[in-house]
C-alpha positions in Angstrom: -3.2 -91.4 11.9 -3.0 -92.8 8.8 -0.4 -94.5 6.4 0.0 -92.9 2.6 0.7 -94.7 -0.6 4.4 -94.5 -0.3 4.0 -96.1 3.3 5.0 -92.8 5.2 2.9 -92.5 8.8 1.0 -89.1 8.9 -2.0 -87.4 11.0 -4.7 -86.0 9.7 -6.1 -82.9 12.0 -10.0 -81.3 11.8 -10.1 -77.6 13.1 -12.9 -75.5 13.5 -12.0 -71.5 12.2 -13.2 -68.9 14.7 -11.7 -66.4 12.0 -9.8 -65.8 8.6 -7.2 -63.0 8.5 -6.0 -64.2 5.1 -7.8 -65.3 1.7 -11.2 -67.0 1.9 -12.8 -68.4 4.9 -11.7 -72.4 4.6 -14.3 -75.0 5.0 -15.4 -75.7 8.3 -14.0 -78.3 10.0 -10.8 -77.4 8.5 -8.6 -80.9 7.2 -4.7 -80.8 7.4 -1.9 -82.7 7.7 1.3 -83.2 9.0 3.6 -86.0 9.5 4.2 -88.8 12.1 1.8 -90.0 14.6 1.0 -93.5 16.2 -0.2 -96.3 13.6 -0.5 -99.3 16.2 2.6 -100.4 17.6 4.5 -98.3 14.6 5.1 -94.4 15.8 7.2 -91.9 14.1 7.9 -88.4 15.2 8.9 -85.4 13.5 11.3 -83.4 14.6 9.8 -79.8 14.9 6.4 -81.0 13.2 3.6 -79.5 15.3 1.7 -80.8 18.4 -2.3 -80.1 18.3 -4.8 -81.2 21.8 -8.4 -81.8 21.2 -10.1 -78.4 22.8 -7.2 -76.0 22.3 -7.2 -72.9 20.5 -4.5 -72.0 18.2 -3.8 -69.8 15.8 -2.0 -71.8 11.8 -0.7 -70.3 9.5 -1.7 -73.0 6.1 -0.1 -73.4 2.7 -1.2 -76.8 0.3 0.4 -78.9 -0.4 1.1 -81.0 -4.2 -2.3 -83.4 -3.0 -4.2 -80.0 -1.8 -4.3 -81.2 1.7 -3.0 -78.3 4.1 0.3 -78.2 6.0 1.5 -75.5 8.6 3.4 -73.4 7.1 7.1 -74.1 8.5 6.2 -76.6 10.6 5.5 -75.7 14.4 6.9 -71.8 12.9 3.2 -71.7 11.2 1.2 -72.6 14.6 1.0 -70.5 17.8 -1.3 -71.7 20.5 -3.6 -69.5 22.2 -4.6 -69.3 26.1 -6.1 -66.5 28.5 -4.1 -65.2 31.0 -5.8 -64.5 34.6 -5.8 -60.4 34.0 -7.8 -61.6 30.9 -5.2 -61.2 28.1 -4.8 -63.3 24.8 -1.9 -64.8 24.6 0.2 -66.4 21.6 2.9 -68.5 21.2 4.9 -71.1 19.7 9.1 -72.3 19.9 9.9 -68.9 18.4 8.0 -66.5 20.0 7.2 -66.7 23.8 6.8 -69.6 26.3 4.2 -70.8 28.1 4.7 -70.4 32.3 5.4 -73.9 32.7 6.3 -75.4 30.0 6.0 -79.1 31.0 2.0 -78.6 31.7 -0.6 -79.1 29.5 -1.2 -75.9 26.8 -5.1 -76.2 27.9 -4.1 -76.0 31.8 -2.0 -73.2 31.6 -4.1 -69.9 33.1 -1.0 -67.6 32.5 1.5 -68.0 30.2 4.8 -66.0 31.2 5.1 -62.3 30.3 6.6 -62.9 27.0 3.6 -64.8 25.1 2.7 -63.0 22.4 -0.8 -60.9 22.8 -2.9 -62.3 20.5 -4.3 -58.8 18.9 -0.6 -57.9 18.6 0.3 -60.9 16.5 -3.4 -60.3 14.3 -2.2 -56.6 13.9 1.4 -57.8 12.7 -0.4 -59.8 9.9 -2.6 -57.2 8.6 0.9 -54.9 8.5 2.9 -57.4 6.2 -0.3 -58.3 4.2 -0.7 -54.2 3.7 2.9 -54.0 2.8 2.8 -56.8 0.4 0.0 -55.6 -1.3 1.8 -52.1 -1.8 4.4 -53.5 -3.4 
């Protein structure tokens, strides 16, 4: 967590790509940013803003911003986290697509999120669509 220049609170975020389904492959760890956090006794949230765990797996969806650090792309709308359910599905969601079982545990606890997550090949195969379709046009 770290306080800018014009005194805003922020957090700065390292991630590790498994995969690229879009552009060139970023550099690894991965740097972006998003605002609020904890800076001593001072902590600002964002309403919306997204909400990473050491250890989880998710799935962002990045756009730069002016400095060329990177931002999730509508907030928690550019972020789905991932899990396994027990019948060894891939799962994805995020506040607009799915819910996790129980959605007071811990995203890295949950063994099964409810029916309506989001399988992950499903939500890869949607992007290569729309990138297909934007490229025909």
């Amino acid at each position: 967590v770290q306080r800018d220049s014009a005194g805003r609170i922020h957090t700065r975020v390292e991630l590790v790509p498994l995969e690229t389904w879009k552009g060139q492959p970023p550099a690894s760890p991965l740097h972006l940013v998003h605002g609020g956090g904890a800076l001593g006794e001072e902590r600002v949230e964002v309403t919306a803003q997204v909400n990473f765990k050491p250890g989880t797996e998710v799935v962002v969806f990045l756009t730069p911003n002016e400095r060329g650090e990177w931002l999730c792309l509508g907030m928690s709308q550019g972020q789905f986290h991932v899990a396994q359910e027990a019948g060894g599905r891939r799962v994805a969601w995020n506040p607009f697509h799915g819910q996790p079982a129980n959605p007071g545990q811990d995203a890295a606890a949950k063994s099964a999120p409810a029916a309506a997550g989001l399988a992950l090949e499903s939500l890869r195969e949607a992007v290569a669509r729309a990138l297909s379709k934007a490229k025909e046009k």
